[in-house]
CSV table of C-alpha atoms and ligand atoms in Angstrom, one decimal:
chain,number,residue,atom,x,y,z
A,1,UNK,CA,-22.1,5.2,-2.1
A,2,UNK,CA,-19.3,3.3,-1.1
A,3,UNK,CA,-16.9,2.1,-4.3
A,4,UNK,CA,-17.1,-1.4,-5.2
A,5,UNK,CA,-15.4,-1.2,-8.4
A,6,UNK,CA,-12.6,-3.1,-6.8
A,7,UNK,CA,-14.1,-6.0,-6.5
A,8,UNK,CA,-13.2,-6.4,-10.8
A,9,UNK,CA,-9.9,-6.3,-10.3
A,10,UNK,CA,-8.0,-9.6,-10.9
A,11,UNK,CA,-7.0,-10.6,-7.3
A,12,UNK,CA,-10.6,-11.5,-7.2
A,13,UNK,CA,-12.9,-14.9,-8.5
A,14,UNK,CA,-16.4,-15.0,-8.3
A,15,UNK,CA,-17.1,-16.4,-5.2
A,16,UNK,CA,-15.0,-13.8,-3.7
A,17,UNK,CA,-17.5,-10.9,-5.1
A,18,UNK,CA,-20.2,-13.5,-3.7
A,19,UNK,CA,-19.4,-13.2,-0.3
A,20,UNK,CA,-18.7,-9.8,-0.5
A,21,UNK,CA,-21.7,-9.3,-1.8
A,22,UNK,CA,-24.0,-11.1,0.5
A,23,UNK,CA,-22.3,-10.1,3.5
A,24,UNK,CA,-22.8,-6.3,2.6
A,25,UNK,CA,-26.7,-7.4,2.9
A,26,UNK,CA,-26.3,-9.3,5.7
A,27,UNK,CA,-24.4,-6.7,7.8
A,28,UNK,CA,-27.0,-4.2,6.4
A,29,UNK,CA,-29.8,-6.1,8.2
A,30,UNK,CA,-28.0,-7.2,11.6
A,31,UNK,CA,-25.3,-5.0,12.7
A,32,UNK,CA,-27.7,-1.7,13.0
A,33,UNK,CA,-27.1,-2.0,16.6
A,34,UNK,CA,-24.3,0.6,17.9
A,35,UNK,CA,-25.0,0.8,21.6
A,36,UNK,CA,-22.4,-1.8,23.3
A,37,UNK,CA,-22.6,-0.9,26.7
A,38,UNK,CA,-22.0,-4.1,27.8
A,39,UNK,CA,-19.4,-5.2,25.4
A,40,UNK,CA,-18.4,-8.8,26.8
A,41,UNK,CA,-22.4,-9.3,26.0
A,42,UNK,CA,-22.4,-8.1,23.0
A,43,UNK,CA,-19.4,-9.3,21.8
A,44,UNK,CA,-20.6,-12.8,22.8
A,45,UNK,CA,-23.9,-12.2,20.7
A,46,UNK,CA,-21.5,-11.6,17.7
A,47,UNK,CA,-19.9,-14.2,17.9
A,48,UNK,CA,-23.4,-16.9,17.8
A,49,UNK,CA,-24.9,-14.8,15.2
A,50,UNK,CA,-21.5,-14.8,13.1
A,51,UNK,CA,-21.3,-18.2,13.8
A,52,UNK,CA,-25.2,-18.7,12.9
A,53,UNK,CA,-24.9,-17.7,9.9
A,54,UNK,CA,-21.9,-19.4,9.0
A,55,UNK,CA,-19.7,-16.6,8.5
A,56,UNK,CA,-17.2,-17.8,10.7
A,57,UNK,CA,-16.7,-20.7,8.4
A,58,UNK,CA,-14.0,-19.2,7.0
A,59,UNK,CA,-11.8,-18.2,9.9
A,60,UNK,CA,-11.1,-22.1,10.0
A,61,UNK,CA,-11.1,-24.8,7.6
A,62,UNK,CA,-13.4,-27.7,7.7
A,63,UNK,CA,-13.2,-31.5,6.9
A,64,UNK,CA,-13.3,-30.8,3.6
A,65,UNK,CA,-10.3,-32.4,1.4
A,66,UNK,CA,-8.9,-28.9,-0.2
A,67,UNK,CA,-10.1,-26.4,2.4
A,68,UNK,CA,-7.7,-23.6,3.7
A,69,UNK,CA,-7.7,-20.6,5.0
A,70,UNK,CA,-8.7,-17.9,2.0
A,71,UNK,CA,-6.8,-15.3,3.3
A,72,UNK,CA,-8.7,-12.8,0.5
A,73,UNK,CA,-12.5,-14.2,2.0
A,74,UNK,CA,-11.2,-13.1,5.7
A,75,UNK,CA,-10.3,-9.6,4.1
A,76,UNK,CA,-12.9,-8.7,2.2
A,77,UNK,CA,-15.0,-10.2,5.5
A,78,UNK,CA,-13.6,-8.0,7.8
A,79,UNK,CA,-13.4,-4.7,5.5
A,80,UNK,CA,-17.5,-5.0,5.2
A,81,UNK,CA,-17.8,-5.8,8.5
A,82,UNK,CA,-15.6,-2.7,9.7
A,83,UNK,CA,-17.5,-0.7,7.9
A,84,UNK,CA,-20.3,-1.7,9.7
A,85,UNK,CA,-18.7,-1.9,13.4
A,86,UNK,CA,-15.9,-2.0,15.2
A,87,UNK,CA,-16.7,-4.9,17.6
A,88,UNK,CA,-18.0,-7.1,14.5
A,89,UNK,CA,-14.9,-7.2,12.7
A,90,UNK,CA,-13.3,-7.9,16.0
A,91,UNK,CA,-15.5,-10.6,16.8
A,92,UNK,CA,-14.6,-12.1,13.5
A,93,UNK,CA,-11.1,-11.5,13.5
A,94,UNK,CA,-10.3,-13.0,17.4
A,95,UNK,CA,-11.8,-16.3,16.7
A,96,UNK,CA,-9.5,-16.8,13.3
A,97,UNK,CA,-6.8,-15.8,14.9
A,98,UNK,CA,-7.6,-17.8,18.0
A,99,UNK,CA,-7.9,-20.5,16.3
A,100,UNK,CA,-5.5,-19.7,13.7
A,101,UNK,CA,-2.4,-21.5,15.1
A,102,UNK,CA,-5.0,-25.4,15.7
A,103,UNK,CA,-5.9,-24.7,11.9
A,104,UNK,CA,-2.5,-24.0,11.0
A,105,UNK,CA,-0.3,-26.6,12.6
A,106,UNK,CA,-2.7,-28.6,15.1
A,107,UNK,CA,-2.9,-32.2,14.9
A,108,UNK,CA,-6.1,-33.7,13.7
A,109,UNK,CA,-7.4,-34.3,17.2
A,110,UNK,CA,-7.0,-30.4,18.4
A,111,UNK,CA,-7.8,-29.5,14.7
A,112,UNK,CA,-11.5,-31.9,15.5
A,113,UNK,CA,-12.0,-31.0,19.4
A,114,UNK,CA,-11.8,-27.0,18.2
A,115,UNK,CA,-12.7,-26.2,14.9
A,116,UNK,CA,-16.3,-27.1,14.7
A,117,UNK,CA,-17.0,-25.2,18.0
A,118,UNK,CA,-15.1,-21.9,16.5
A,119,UNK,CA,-16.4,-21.9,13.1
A,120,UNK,CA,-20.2,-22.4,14.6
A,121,UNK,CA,-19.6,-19.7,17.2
A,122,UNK,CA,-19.8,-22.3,20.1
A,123,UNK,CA,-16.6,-21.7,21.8
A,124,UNK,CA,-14.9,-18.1,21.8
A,125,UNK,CA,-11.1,-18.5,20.9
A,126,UNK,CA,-8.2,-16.2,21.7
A,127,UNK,CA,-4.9,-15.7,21.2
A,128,UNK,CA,-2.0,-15.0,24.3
A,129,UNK,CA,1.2,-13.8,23.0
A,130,UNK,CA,1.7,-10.5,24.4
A,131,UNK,CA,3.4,-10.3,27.8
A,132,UNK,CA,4.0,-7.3,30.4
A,133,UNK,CA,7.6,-7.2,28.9
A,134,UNK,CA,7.7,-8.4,25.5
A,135,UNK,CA,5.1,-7.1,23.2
A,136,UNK,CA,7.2,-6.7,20.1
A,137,UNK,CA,9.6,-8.6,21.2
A,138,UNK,CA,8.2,-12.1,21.1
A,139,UNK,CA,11.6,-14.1,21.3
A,140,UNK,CA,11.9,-12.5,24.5
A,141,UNK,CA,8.4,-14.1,25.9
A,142,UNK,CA,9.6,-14.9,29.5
A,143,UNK,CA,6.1,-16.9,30.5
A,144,UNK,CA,7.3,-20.6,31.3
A,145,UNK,CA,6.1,-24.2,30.5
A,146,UNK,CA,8.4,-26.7,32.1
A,147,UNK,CA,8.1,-30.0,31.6
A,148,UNK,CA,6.5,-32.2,34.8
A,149,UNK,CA,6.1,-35.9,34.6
A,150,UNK,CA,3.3,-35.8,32.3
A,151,UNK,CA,2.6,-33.1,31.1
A,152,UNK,CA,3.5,-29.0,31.1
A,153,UNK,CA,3.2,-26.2,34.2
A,154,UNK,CA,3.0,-22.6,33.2
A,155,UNK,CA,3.3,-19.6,35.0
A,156,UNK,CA,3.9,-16.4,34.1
A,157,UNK,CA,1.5,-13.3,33.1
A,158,UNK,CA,-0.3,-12.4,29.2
A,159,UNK,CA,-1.2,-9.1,28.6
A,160,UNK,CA,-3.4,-7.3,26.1
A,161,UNK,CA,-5.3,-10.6,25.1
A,162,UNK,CA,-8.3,-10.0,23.5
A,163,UNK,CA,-11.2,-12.1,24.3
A,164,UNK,CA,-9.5,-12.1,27.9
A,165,UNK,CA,-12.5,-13.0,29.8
A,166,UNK,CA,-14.7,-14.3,27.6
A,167,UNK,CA,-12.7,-16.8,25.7
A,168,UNK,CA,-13.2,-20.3,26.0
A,169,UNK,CA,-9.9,-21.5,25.3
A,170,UNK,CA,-6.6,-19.4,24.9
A,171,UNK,CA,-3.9,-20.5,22.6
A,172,UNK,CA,-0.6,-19.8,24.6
A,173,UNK,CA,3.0,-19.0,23.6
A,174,UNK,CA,5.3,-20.2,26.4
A,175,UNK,CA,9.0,-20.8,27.3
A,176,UNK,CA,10.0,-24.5,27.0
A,177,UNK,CA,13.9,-23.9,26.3
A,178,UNK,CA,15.0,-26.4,23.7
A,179,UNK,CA,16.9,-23.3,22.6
A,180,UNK,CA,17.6,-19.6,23.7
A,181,UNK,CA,15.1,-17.2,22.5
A,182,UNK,CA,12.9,-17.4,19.9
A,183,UNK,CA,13.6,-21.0,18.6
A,184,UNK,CA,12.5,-22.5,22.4
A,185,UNK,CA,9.0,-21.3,22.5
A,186,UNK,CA,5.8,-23.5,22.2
A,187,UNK,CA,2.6,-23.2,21.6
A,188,UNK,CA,-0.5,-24.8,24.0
A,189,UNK,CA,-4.4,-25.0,24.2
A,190,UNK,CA,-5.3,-23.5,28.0
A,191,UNK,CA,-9.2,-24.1,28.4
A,192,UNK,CA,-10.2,-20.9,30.1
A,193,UNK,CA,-11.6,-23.5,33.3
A,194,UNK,CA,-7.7,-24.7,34.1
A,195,UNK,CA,-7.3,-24.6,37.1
A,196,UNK,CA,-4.1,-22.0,38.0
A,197,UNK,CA,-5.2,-19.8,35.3
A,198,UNK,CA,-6.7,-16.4,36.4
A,199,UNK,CA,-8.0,-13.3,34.6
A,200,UNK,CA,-5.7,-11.2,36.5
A,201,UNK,CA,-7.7,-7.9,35.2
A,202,UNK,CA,-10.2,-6.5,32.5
A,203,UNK,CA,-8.3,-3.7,30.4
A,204,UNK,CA,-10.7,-0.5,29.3
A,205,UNK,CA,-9.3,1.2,26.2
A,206,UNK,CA,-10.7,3.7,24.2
A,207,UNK,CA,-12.8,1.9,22.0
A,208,UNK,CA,-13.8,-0.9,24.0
A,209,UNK,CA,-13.2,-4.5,23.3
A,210,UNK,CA,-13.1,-7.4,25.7
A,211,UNK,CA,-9.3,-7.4,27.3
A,212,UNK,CA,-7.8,-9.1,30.0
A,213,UNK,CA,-4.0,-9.7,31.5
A,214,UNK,CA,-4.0,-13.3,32.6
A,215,UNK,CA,-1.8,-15.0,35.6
A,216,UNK,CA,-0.7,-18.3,35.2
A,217,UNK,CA,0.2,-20.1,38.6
A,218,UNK,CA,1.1,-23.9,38.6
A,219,UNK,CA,-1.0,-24.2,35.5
A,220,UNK,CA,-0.6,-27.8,34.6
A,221,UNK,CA,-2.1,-28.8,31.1
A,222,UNK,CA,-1.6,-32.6,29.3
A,223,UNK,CA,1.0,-33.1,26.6
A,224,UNK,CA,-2.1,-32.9,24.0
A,225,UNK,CA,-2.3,-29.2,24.9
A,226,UNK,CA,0.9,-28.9,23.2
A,227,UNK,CA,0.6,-27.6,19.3
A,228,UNK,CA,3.2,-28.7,17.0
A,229,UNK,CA,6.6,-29.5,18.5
A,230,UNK,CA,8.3,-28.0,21.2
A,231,UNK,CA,10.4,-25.4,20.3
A,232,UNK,CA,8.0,-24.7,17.2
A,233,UNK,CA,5.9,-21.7,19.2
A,234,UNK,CA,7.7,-18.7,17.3
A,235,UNK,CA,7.3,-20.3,13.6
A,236,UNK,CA,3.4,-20.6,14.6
A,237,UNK,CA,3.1,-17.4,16.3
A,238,UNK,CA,4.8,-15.7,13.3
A,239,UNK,CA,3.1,-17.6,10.6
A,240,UNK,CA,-0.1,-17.3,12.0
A,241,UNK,CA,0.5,-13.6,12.4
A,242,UNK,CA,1.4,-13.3,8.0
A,243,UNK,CA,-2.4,-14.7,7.7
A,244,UNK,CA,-4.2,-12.0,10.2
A,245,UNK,CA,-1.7,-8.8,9.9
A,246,UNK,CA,-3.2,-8.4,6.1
A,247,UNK,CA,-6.6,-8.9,7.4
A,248,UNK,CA,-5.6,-6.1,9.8
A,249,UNK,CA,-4.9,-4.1,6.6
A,250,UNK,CA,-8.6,-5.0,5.8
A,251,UNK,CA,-10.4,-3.6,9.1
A,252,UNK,CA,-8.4,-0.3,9.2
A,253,UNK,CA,-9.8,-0.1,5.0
A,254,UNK,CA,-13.1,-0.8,6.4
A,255,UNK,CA,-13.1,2.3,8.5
A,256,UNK,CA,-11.5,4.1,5.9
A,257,UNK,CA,-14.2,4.0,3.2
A,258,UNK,CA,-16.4,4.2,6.1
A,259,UNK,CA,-15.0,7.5,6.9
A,260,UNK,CA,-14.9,8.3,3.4
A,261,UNK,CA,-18.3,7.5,3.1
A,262,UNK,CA,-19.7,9.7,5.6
A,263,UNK,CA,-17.4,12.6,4.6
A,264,UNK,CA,-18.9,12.4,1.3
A,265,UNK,CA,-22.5,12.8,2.7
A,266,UNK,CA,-21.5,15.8,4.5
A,267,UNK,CA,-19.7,17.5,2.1
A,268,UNK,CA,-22.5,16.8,-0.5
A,269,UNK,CA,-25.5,17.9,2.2
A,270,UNK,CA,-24.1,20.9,3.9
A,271,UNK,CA,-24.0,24.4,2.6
A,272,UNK,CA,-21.1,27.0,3.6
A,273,UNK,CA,-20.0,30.1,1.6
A,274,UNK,CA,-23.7,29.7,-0.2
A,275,UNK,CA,-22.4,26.5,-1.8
A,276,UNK,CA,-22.1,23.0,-0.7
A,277,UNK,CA,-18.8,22.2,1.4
A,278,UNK,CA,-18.0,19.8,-1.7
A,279,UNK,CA,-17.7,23.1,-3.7
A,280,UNK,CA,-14.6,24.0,-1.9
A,281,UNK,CA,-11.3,23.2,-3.3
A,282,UNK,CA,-9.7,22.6,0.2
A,283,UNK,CA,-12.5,19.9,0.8
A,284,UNK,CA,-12.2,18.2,-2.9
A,285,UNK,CA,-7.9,18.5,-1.6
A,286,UNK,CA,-9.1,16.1,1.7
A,287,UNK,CA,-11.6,13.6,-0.6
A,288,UNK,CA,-8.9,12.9,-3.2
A,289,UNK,CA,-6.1,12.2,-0.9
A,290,UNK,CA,-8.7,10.3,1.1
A,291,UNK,CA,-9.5,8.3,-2.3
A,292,UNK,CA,-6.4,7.9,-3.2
A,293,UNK,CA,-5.2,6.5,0.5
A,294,UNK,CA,-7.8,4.2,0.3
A,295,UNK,CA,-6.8,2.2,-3.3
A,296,UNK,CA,-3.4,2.2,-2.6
A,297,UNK,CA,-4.2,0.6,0.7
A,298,UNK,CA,-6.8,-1.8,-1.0
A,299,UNK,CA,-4.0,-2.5,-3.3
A,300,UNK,CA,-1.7,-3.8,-1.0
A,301,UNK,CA,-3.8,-5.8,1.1
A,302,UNK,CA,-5.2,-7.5,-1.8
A,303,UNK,CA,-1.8,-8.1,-3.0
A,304,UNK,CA,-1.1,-9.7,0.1
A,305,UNK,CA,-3.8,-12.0,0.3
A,306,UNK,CA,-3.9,-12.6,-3.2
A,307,UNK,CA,-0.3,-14.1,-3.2
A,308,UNK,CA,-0.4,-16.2,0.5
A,309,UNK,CA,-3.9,-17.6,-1.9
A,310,UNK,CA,-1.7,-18.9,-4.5
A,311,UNK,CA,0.4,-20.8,-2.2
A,312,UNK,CA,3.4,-18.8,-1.0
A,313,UNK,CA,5.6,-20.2,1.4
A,314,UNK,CA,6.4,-16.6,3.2
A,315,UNK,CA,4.3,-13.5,2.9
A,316,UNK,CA,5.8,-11.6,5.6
A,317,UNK,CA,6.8,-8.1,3.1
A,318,UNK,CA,4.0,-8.0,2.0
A,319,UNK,CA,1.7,-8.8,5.1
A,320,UNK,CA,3.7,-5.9,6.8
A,321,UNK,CA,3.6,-4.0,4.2
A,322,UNK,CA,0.1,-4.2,4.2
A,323,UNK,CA,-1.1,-3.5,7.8
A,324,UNK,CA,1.7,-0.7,8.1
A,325,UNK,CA,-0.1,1.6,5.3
A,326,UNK,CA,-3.5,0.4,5.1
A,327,UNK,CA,-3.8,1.3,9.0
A,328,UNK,CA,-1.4,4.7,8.9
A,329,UNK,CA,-3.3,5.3,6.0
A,330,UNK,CA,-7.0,4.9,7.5
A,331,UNK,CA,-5.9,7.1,10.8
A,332,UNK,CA,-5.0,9.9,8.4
A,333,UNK,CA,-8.4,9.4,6.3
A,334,UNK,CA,-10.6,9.4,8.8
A,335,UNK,CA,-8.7,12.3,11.0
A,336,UNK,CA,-9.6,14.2,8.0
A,337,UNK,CA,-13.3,13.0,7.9
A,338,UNK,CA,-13.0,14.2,11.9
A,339,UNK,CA,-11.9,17.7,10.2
A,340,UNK,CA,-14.6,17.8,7.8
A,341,UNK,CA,-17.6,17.1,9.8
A,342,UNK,CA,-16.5,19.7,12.3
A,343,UNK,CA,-17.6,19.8,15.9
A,344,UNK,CA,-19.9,16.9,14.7
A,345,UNK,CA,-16.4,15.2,14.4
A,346,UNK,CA,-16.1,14.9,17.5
A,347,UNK,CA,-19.0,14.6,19.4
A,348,UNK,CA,-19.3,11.1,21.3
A,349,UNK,CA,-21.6,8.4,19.6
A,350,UNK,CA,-21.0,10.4,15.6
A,351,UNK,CA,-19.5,7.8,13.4
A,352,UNK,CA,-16.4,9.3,12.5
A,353,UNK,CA,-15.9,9.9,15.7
A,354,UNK,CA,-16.3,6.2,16.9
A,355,UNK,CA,-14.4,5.1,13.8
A,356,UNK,CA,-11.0,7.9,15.3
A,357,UNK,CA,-11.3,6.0,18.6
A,358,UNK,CA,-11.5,2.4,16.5
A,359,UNK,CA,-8.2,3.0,14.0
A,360,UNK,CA,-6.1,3.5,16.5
A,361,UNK,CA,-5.5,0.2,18.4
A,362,UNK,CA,-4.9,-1.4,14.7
A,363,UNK,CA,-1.4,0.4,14.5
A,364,UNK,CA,-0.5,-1.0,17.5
A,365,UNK,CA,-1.9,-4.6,17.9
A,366,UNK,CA,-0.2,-7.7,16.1
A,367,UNK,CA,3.0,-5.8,15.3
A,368,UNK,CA,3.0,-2.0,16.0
A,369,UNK,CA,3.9,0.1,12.8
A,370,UNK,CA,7.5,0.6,13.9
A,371,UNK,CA,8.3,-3.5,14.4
A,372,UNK,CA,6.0,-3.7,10.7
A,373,UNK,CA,9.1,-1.2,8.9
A,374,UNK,CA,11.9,-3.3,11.0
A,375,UNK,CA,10.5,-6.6,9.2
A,376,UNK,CA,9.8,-4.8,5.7
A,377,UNK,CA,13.7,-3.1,6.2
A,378,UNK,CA,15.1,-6.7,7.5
A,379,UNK,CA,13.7,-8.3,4.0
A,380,UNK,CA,14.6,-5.1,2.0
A,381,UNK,CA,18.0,-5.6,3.2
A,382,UNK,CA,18.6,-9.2,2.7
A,383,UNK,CA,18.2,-9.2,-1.6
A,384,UNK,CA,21.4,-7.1,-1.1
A,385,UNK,CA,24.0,-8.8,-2.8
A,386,UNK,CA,27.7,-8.8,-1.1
B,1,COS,N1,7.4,-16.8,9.4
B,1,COS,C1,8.2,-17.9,9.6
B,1,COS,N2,9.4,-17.8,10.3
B,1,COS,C2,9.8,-16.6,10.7
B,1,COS,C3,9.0,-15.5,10.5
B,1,COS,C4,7.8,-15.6,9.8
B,1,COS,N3,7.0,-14.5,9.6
B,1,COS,N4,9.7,-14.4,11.0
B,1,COS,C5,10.8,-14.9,11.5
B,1,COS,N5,10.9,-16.2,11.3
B,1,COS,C6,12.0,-17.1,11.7
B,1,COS,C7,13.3,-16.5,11.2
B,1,COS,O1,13.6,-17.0,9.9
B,1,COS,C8,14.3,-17.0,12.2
B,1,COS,O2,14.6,-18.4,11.9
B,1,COS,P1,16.0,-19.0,12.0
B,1,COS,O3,16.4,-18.9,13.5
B,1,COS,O4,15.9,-20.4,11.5
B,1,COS,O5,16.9,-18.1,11.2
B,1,COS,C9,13.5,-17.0,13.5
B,1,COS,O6,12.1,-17.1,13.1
B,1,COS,C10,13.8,-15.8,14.3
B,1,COS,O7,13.5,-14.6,13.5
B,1,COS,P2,14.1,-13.2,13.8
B,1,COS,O8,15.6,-13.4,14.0
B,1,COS,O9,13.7,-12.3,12.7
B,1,COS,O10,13.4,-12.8,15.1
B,1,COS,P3,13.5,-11.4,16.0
B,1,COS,O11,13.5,-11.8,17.4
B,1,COS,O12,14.7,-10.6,15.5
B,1,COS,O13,12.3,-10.5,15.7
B,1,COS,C11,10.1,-9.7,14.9
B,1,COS,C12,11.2,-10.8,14.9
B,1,COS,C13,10.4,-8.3,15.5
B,1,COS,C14,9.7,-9.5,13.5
B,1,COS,C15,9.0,-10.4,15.7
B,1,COS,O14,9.4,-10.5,17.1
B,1,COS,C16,7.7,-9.7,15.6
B,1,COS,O15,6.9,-9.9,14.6
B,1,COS,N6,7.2,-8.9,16.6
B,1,COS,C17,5.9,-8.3,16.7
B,1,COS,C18,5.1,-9.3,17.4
B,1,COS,C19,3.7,-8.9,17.5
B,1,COS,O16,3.0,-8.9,16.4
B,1,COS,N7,3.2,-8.6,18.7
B,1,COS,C20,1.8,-8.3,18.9
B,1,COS,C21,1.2,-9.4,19.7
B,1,COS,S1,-0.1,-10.2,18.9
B,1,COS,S2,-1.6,-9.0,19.2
């Protein structure tokens, strides 16, 4: 039922309607499981079957001369796999954008000790930016790493890190103070085993994920943790986060034509007024805004990837531009879908229900909508000529 006609359109080559195509069989046949009541479990099982069958590939590149991060490939993988489940797509997404800032700017020994265990679902990446006091404001990070004969100690408290808890290595933005604010930040590998780091406490949320706050005390790591330069953590932070914030985009249009999907079943199979519900005016009101949300969402996440693809330096508008409507969009679509279906809507374990409990988290996590329309403003703002 669900449209595929957008897989024609011209941000798209072959082997991108490949994949998307053989993952929409392969999610068919291995994510009918919805029952996660032990989600650190199953979250681990995602993981080594993603990583299996060599899905994961693609959150990091290999040895290969010209490989990259397809930023298109990650969206149309995590769009299917939303569609399918919630904890999929997040399994996916955590270990790209774990691993995002070793592919991005590590050096070839992080790049060789790391990659091959993410992309093969062996080790469980995640990524520690978020702090008690600075969620959106990452130049404010406040988590130290001062330099100690050889080597760096951190200390300081994460927040919000997903994968807390199960990750095998977390990729940690600390203070190092070449600079004030955001240009003396840096970027380390802490293996989850380091001594003086601590899961300080697991984090329930509504639809739950694996969460933790970490404590680092005295946590010493060698200068090879260190990624990049010194001083380089909010470039990789930021740049890391133009890759995933469109795939965001992509998860929260996953639930959308999920939503979409089951609303049209509904309206199609139940009868009210002696006609189906898809007879009603009101209802046909709800499935073309609902249509309609969901291309111009697909249209700007494609947009997005499409043009970090071809090799542009900056894609920050259009990355925010992106996750801000594709997942403001998808909360509306599938709040309606929650209207449509009634007090089915809202009974616990219905999939529209899941998918309500699901959006929400993606309007708030890497970049809440308000920080995405200070950076589209900020670039509106500076084509202003004086
Ligand atoms: N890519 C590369 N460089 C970037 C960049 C990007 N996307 N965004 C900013 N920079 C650069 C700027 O060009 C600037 O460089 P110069 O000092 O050389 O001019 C520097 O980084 C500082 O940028 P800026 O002044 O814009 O930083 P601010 O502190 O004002 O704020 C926002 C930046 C709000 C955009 C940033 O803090 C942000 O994205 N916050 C949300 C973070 C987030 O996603 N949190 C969720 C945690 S991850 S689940």
């Amino acid at each position: 039922m669900t449209d595929r006609s957008f897989l024609k359109w011209p941000f798209f080559e072959s082997r991108h309607r490949e994949v998307a195509e053989r993952l929409k069989t392969w999610a068919s046949a291995n994510l009918a499981e919805t029952d996660h009541g032990d989600v650190d479990k199953a979250c681990r099982k995602l993981v080594s079957v993603l990583g299996r069958d060599r899905w994961l590939e693609f959150t990091a590149p290999g040895e290969g001369k010209n490989e990259r991060i397809d930023v298109r490939t990650l969206a149309l993988i995590r769009e299917t796999l939303a569609r399918h489940s919630g904890l999929a797509d997040f399994a996916f997404a955590m270990q790209g954008l774990g691993a995002g800032p070793i592919s991005l700017f590590g050096s070839i020994e992080q790049r060789n000790a790391w990659l091959p265990r993410t992309r093969t679902g062996k080790a469980i990446a995640a990524f520690a930016l978020s702090e008690p006091d600075s969620g959106s404001d990452v130049a404010n990070i406040a988590t130290e790493a001062r330099r100690d004969g050889n080597g760096f100690v951190l200390d300081g408290e994460k927040t919000w890190i997903s994968n807390g808890g199960i990750a095998d290595f977390y990729v940690v933005f600390a203070r190092t103070g070449e600079a004030p604010g955001a240009r003396g930040l840096s970027a380390f590998i802490v293996e989850a085993d380091n001594p003086g780091l601590e899961i300080a406490e697991r984090l329930q949320v509504i639809a739950p994920h694996p969460l933790a706050r970490l404590r680092f005390e005295r946590c010493r790591v060698a200068p090879a943790a260190l990624i990049g330069d010194a001083g380089e953590g909010f470039k990789i932070a930021m740049t890391t986060l133009d890759v995933f914030r469109t795939t965001v985009g992509a998860a929260a249009l996953g639930f959308a034509r999920r939503a979409l999907d089951e609303t049209l079943r509904r309206a199609a199979g139940r009868h009210l007024f002696g006609a189906p519900l898809a007879d009603l005016q009101m209802v046909q009101g709800h499935i073309a805004d609902m249509a309609l949300e969901i291309d111009a969402a697909a249209l700007l996440v494609y947009r997005a990837a499409w043009t970090k693809d071809m090799g542009a330096a900056r894609v920050t508008r259009e990355a925010a531009m992106a996750k801000l409507f594709a997942t403001e969009a998808a909360q509306r679509v599938i709040d309606a879908a929650v209207q449509i279906h009634g007090g089915d809507g809202v009974r616990s374990g219905h999939p529209v229900e899941t998918l309500y409990r699901e959006i929400r988290a993606l309007r708030i996590y890497e970049g809440a909508s308000d920080v995405q329309k200070v950076v589209i403003a900020r670039s509106v703002l500076s084509t202003v000529e004086h």
